mmCIF file with all atom_site columns, C-alpha atoms in Angstrom:
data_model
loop_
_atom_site.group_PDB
_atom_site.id
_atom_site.type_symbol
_atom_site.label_atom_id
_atom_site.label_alt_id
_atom_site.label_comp_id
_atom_site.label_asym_id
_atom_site.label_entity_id
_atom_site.label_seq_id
_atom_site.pdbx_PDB_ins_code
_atom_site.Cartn_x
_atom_site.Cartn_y
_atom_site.Cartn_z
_atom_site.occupancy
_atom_site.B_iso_or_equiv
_atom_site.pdbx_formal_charge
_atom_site.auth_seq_id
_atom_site.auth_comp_id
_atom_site.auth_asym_id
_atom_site.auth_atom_id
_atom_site.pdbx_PDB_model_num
ATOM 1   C CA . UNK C 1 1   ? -0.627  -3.230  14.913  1.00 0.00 ? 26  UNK C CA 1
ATOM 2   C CA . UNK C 1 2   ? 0.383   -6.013  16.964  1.00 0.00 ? 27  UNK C CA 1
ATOM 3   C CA . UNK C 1 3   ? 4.024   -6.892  16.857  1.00 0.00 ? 28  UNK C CA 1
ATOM 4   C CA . UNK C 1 4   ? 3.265   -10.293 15.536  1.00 0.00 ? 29  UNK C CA 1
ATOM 5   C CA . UNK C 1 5   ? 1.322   -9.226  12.663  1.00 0.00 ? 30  UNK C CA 1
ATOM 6   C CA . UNK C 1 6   ? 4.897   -6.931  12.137  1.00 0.00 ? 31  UNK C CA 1
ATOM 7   C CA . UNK C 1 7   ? 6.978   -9.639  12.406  1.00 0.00 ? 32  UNK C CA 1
ATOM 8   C CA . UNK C 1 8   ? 4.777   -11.778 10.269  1.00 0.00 ? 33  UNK C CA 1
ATOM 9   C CA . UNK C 1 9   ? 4.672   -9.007  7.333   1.00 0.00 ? 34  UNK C CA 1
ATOM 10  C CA . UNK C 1 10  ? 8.568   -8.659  7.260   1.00 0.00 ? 35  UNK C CA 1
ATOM 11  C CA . UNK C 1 11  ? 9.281   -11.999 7.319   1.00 0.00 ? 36  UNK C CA 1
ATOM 12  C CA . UNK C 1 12  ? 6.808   -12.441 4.105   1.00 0.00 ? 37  UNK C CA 1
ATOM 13  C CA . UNK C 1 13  ? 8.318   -9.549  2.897   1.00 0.00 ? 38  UNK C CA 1
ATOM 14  C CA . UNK C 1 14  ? 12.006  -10.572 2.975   1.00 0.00 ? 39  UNK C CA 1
ATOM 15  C CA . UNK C 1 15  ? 10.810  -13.827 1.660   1.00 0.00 ? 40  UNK C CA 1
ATOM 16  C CA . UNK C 1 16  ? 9.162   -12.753 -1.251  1.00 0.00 ? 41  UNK C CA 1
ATOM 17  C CA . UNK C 1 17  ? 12.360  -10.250 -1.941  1.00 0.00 ? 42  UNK C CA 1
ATOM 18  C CA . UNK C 1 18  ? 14.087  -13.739 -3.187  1.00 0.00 ? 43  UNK C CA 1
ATOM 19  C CA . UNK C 1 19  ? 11.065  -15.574 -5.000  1.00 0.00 ? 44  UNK C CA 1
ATOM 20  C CA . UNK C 1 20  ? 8.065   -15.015 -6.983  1.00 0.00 ? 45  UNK C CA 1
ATOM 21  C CA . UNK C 1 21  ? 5.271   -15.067 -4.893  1.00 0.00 ? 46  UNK C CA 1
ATOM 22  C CA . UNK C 1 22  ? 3.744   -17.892 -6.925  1.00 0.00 ? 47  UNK C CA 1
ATOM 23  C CA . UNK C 1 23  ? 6.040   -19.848 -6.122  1.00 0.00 ? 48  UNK C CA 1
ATOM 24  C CA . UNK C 1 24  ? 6.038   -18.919 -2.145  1.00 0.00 ? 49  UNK C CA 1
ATOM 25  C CA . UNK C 1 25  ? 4.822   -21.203 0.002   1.00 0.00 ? 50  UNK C CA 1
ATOM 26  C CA . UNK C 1 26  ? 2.535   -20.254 3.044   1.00 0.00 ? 51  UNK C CA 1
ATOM 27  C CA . UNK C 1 27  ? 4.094   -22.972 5.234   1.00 0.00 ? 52  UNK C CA 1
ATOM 28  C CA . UNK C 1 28  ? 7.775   -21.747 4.071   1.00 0.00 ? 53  UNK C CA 1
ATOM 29  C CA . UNK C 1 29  ? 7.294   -18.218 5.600   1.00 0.00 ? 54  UNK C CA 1
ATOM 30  C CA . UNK C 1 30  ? 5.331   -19.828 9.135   1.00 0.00 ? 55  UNK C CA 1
ATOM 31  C CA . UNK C 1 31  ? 8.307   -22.283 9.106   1.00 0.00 ? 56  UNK C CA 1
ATOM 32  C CA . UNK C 1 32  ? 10.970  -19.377 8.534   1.00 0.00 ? 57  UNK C CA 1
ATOM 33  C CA . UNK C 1 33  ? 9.556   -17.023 10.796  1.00 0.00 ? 58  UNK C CA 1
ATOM 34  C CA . UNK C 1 34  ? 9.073   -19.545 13.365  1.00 0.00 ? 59  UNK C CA 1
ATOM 35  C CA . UNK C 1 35  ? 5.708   -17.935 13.441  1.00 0.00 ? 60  UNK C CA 1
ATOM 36  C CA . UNK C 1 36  ? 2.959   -21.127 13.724  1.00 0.00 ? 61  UNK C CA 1
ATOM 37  C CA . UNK C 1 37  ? 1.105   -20.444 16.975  1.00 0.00 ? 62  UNK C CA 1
ATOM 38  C CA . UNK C 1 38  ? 1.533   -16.771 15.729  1.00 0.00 ? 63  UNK C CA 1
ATOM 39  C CA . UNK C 1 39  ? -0.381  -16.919 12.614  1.00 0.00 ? 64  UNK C CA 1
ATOM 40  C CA . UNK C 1 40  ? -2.893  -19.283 14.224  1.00 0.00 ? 65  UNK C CA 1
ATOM 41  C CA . UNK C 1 41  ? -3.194  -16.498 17.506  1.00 0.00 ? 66  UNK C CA 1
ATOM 42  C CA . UNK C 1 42  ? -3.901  -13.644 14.511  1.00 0.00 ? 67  UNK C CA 1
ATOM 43  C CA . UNK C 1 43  ? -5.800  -15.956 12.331  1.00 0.00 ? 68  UNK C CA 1
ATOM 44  C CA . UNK C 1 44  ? -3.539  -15.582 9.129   1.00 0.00 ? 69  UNK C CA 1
ATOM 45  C CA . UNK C 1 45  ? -4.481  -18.705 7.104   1.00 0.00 ? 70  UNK C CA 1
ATOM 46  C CA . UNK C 1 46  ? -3.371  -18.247 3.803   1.00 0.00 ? 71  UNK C CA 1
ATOM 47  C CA . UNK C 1 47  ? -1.413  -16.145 1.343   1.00 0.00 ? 72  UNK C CA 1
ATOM 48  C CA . UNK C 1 48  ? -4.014  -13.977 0.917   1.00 0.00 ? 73  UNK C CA 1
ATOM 49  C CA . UNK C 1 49  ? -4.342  -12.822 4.495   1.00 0.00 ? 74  UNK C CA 1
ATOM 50  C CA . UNK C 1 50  ? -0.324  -12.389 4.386   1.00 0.00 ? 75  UNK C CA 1
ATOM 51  C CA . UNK C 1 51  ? -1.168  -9.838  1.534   1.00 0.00 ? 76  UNK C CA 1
ATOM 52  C CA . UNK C 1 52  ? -3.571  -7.915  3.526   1.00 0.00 ? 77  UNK C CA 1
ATOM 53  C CA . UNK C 1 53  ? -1.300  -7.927  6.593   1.00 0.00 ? 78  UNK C CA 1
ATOM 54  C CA . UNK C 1 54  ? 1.548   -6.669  4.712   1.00 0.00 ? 79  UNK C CA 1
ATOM 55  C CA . UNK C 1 55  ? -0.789  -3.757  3.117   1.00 0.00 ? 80  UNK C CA 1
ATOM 56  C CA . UNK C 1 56  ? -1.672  -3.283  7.436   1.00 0.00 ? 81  UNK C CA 1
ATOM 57  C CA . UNK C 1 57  ? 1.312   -2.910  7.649   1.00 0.00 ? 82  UNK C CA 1
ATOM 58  C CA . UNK C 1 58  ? 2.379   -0.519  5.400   1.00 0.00 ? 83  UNK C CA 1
ATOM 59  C CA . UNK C 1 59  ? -0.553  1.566   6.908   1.00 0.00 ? 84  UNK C CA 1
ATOM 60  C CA . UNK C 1 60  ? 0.786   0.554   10.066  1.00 0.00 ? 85  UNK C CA 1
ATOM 61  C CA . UNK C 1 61  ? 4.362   2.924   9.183   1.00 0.00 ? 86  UNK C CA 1
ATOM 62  C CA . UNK C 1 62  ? 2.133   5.461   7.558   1.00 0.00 ? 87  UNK C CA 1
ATOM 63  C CA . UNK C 1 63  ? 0.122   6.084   10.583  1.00 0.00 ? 88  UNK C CA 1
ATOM 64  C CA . UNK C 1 64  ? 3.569   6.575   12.586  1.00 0.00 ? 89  UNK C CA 1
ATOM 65  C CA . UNK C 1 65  ? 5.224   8.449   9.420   1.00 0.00 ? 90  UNK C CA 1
ATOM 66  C CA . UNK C 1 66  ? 2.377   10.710  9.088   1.00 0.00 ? 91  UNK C CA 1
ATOM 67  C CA . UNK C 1 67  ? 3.256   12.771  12.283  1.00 0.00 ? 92  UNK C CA 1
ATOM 68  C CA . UNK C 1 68  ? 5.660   14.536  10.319  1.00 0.00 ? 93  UNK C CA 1
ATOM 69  C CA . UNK C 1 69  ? 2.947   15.884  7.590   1.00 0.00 ? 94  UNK C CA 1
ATOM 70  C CA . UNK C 1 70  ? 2.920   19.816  8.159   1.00 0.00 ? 95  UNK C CA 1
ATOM 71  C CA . UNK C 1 71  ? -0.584  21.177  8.012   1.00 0.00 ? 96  UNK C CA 1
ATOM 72  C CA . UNK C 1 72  ? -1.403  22.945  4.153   1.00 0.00 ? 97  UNK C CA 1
ATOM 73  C CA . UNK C 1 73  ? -3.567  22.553  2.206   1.00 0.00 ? 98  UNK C CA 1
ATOM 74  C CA . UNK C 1 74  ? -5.539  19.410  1.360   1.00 0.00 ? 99  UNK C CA 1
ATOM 75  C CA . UNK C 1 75  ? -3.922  18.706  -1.823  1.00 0.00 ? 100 UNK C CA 1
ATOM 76  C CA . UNK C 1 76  ? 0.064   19.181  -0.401  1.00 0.00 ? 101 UNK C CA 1
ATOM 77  C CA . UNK C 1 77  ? -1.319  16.790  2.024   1.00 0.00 ? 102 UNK C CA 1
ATOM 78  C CA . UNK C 1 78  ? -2.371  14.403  0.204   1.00 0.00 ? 103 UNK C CA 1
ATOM 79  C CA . UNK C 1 79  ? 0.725   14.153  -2.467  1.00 0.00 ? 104 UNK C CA 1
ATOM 80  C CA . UNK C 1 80  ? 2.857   14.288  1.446   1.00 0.00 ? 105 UNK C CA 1
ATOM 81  C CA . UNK C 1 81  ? 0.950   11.025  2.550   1.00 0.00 ? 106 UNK C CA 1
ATOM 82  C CA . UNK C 1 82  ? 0.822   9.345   -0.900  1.00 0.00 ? 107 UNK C CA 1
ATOM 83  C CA . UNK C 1 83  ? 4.814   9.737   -1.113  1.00 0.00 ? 108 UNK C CA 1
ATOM 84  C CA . UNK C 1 84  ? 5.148   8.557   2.545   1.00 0.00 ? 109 UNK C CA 1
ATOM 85  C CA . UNK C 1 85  ? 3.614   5.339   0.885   1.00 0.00 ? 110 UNK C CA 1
ATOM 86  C CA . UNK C 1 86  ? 5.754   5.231   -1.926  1.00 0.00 ? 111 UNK C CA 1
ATOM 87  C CA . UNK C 1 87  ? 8.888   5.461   0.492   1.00 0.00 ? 112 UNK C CA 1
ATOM 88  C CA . UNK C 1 88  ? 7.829   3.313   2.358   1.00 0.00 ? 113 UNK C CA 1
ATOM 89  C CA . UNK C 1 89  ? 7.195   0.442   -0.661  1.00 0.00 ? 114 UNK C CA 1
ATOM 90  C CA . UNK C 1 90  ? 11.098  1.887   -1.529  1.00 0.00 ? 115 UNK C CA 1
ATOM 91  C CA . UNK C 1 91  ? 11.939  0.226   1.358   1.00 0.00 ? 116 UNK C CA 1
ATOM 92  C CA . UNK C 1 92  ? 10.524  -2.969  0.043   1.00 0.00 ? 117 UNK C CA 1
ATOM 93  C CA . UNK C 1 93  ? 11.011  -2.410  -3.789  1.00 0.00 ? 118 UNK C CA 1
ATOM 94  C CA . UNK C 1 94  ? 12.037  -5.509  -4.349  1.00 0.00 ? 119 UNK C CA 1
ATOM 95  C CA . UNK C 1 95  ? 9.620   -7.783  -2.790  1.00 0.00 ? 120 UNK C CA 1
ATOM 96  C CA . UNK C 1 96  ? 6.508   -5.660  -4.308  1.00 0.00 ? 121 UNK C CA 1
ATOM 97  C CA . UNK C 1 97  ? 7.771   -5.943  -7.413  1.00 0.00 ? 122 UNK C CA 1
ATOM 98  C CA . UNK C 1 98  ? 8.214   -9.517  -6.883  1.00 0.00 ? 123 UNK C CA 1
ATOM 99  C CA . UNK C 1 99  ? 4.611   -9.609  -6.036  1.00 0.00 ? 124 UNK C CA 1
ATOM 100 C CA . UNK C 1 100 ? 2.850   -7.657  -8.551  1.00 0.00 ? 125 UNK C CA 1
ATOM 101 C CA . UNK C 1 101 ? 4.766   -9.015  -10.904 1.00 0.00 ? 126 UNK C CA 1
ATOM 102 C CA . UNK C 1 102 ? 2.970   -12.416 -9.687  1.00 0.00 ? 127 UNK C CA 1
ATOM 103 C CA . UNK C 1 103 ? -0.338  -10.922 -10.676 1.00 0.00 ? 128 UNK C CA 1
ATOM 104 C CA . UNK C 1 104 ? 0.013   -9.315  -13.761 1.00 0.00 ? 129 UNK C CA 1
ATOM 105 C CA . UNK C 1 105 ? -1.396  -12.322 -16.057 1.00 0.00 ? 130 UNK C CA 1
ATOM 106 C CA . UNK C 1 106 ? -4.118  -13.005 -13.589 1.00 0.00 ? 131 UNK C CA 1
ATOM 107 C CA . UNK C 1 107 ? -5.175  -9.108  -12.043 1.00 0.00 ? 132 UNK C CA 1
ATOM 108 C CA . UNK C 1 108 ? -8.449  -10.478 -10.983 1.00 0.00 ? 133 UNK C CA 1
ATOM 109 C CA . UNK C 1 109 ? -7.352  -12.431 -8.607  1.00 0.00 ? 134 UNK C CA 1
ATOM 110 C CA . UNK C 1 110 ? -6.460  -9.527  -6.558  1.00 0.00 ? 135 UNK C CA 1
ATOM 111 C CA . UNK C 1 111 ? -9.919  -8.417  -6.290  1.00 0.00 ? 136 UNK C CA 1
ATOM 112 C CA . UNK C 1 112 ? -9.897  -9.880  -2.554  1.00 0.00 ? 137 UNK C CA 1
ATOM 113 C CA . UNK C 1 113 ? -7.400  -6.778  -1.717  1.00 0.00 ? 138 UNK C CA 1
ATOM 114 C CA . UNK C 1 114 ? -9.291  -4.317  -2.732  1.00 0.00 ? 139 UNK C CA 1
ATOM 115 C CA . UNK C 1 115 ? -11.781 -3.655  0.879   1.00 0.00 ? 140 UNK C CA 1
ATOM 116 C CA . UNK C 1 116 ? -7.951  -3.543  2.353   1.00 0.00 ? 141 UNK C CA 1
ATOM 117 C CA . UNK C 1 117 ? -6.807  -0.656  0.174   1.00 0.00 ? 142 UNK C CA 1
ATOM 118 C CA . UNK C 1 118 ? -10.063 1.214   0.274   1.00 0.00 ? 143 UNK C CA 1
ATOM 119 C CA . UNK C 1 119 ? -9.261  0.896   4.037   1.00 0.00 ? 144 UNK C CA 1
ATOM 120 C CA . UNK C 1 120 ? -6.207  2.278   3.569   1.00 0.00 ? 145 UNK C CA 1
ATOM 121 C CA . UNK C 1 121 ? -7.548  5.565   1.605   1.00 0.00 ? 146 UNK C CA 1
ATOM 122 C CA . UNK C 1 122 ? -9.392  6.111   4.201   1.00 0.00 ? 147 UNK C CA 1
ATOM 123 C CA . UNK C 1 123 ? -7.009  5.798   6.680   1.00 0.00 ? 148 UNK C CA 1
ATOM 124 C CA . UNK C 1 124 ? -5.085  8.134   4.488   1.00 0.00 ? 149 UNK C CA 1
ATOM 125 C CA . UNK C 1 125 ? -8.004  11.233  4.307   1.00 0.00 ? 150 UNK C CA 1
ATOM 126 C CA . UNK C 1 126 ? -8.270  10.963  8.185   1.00 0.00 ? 151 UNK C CA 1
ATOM 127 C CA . UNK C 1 127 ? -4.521  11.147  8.816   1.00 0.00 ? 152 UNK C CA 1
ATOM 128 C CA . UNK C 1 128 ? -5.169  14.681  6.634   1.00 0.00 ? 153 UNK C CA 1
ATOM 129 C CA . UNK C 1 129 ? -8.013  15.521  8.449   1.00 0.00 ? 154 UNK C CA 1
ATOM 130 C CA . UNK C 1 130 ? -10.558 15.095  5.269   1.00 0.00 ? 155 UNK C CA 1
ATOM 131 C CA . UNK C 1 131 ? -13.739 14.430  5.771   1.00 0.00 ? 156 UNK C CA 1
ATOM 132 C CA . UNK C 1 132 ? -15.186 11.347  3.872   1.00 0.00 ? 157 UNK C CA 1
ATOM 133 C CA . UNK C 1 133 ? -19.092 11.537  4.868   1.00 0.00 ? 158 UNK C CA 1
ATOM 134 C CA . UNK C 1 134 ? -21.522 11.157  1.601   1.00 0.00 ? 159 UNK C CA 1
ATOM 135 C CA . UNK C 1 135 ? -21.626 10.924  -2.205  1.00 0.00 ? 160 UNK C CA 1
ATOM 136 C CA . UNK C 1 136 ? -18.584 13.477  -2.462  1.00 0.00 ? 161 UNK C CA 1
ATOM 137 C CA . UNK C 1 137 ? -16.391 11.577  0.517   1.00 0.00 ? 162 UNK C CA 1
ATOM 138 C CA . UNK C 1 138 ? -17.377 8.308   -1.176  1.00 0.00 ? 163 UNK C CA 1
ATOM 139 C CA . UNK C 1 139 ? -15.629 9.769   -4.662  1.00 0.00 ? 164 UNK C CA 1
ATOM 140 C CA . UNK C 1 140 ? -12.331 11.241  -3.060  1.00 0.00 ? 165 UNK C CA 1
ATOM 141 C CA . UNK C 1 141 ? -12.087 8.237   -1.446  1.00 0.00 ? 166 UNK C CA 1
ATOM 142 C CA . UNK C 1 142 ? -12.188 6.197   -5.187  1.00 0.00 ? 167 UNK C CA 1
ATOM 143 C CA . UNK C 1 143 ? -10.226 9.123   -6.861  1.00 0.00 ? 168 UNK C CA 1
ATOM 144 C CA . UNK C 1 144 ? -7.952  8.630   -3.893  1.00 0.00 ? 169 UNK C CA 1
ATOM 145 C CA . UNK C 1 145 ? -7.603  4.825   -4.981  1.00 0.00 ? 170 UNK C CA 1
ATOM 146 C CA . UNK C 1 146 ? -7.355  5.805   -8.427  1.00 0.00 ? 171 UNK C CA 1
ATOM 147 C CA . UNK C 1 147 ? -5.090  7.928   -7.988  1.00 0.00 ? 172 UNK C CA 1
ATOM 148 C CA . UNK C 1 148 ? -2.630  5.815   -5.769  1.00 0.00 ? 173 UNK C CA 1
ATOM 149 C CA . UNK C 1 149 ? -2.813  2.961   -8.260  1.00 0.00 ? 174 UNK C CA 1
ATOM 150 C CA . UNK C 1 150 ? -2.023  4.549   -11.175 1.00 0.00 ? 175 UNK C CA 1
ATOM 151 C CA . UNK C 1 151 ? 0.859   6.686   -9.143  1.00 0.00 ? 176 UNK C CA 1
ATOM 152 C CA . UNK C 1 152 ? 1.958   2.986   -8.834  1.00 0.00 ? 177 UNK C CA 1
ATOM 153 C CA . UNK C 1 153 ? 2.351   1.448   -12.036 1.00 0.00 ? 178 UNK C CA 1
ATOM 154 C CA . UNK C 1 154 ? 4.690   4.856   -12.958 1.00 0.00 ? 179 UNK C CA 1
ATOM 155 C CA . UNK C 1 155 ? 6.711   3.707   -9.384  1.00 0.00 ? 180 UNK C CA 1
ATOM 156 C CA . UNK C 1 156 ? 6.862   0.360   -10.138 1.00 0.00 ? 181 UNK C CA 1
ATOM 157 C CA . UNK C 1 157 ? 8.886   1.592   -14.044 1.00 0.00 ? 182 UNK C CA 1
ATOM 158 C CA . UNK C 1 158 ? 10.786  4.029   -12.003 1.00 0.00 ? 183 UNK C CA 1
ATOM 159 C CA . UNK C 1 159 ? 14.572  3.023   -11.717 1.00 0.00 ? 184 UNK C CA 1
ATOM 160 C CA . UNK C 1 160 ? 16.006  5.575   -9.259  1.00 0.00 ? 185 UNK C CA 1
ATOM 161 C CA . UNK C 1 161 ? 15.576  6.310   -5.555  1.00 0.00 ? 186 UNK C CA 1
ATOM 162 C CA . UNK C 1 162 ? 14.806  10.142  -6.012  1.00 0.00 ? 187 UNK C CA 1
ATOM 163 C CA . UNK C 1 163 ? 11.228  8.729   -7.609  1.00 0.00 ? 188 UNK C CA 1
ATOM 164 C CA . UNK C 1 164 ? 10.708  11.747  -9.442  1.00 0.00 ? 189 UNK C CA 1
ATOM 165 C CA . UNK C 1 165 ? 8.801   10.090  -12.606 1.00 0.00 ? 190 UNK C CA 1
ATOM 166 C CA . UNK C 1 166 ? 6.096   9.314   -9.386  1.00 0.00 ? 191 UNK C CA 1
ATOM 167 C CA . UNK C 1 167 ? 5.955   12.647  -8.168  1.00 0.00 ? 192 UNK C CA 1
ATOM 168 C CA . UNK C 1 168 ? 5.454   14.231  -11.229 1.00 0.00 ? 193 UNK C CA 1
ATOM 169 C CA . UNK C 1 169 ? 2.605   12.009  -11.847 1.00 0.00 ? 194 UNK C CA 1
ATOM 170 C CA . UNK C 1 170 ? 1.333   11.733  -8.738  1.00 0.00 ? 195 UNK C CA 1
ATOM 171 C CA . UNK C 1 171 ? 1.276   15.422  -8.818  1.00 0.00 ? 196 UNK C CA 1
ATOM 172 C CA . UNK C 1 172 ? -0.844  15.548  -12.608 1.00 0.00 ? 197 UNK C CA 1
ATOM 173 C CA . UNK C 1 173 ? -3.100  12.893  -11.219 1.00 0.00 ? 198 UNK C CA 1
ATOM 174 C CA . UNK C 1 174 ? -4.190  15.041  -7.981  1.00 0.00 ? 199 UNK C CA 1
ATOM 175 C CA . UNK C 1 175 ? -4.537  18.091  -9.954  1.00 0.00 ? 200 UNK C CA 1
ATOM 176 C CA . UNK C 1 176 ? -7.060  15.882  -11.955 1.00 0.00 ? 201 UNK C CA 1
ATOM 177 C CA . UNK C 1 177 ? -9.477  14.685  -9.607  1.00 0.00 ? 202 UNK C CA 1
ATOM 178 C CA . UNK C 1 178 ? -9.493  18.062  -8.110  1.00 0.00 ? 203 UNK C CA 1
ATOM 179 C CA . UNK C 1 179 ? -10.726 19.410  -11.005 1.00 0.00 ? 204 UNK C CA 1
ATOM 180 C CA . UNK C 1 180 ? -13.467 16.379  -11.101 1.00 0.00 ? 205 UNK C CA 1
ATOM 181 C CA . UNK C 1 181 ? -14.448 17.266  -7.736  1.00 0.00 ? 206 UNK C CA 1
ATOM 182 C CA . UNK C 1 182 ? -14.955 20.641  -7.614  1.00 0.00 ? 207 UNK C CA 1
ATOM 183 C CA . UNK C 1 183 ? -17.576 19.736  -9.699  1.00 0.00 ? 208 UNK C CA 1
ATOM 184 C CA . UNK C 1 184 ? -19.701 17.724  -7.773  1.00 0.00 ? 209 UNK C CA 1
#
C-alpha cells in the first residue's frame, strides 16, 4: 500500500473518531490531511473510495500482522487471522463504530463495499495458504464473509479490550461452516 493511501486512511480514520460519518465531509478530511494532489494522484474521489481505502488498509496491517500466524491447522488459522482483524479495528474502535453506526438505518447503501471485503477474504485464505479454486473455494470464501460479519456485530456490543464475547463466537461460527463444508 502506498504511503499516501496510509496517510489518507488514518487521517479519515481519526476524523471520523470525532463525528458521524454522515456528517463528515470529503473536503474536511483532503483539507485536514493536507492531502489534495494526494487523493487526486490515487484517484480517491469520494467518501466511498475513503471507505474502501480504509478497509485496504486494514488488509494492508493484516498482510504485515500475519507473519506472526504459526502454521496449524486451517481452522486455528483462520480464527488467528480473523482476530488479527478484530485487533486491528480495536485500534480504531471508535471511528468504526462511528461509521457503522452511520449505516445502520440505510445498510444498503453499503452494498458498494462489498467486492472490497470479498477481496479481503481472499486475501485472508491466501495469507493461510487455502486454496480458493471452484464451487467449494467460492463457498469458504462467502462462509468466510459470513462468518467475519457476524463475528462483527458481537465485536461491535463487546465493551472490553480482552474481546472474549468475539472469540467465543467467532470460534461457534467457524466450527459451523466447517461442518457445512465438509459436506460439499
Amino acid at each position: 500500500m502506498k504511503k499516501e493511501s496510509i496517510k489518507i486512511a488514518e487521517t479519515t480514520l481519526l476524523i471520523a473518531e470525532k463525528k458521524s460519518w454522515n456528517s463528515l465531509d470529503f473536503d474536511e478530511i483532503i483539507k485536514r490531511g493536507k492531502i489534495v494532489k494526494i487523493c487526486l494522484k490515487i484517484n480517491i474521489n469520494s467518501k466511498k473510495d475513503l471507505l474502501i481505502n480504509i478497509n485496504n488498509f486494514f488488509d494492508y496491517k493484516i498482510t504485515k500482522l500475519s507473519r506472526k500466524i504459526e502454521k496449524s491447522n486451517k481452522k486455528d488459522m483462520f480464527f488467528e487471522i480473523i482476530m488479527m482483524r478484530f485487533d486491528v479495528l480495536q485500534s480504531y474502535r471508535k471511528a468504526i463504530l462511528n461509521i457503522f453506526d452511520s449505516f445502520k438505518k440505510n445498510p444498503q447503501e453499503l452494498v458498494f463495499l462489498l467486492p472490497s471485503f470479498i477481496e479481503s477474504m481472499i486475501l485472508m485464505t491466501n495469507l493461510i495458504n487455502l486454496k480458493t479454486f471452484g464451487l467449494k473455494g467460492n463457498l469458504k470464501i462467502k462462509g468466510l464473509l459470513i462468518v467475519y460479519f457476524s463475528s462483527f456485530l458481537i465485536w461491535r456490543k463487546e465493551n472490553n479490550d480482552s474481546l472474549e464475547k468475539t472469540m467465543t463466537s467467532l470460534d461457534i461460527y467457524l466450527d459451523r461452516v466447517n461442518k457445512v463444508l465438509k459436506i460439499f
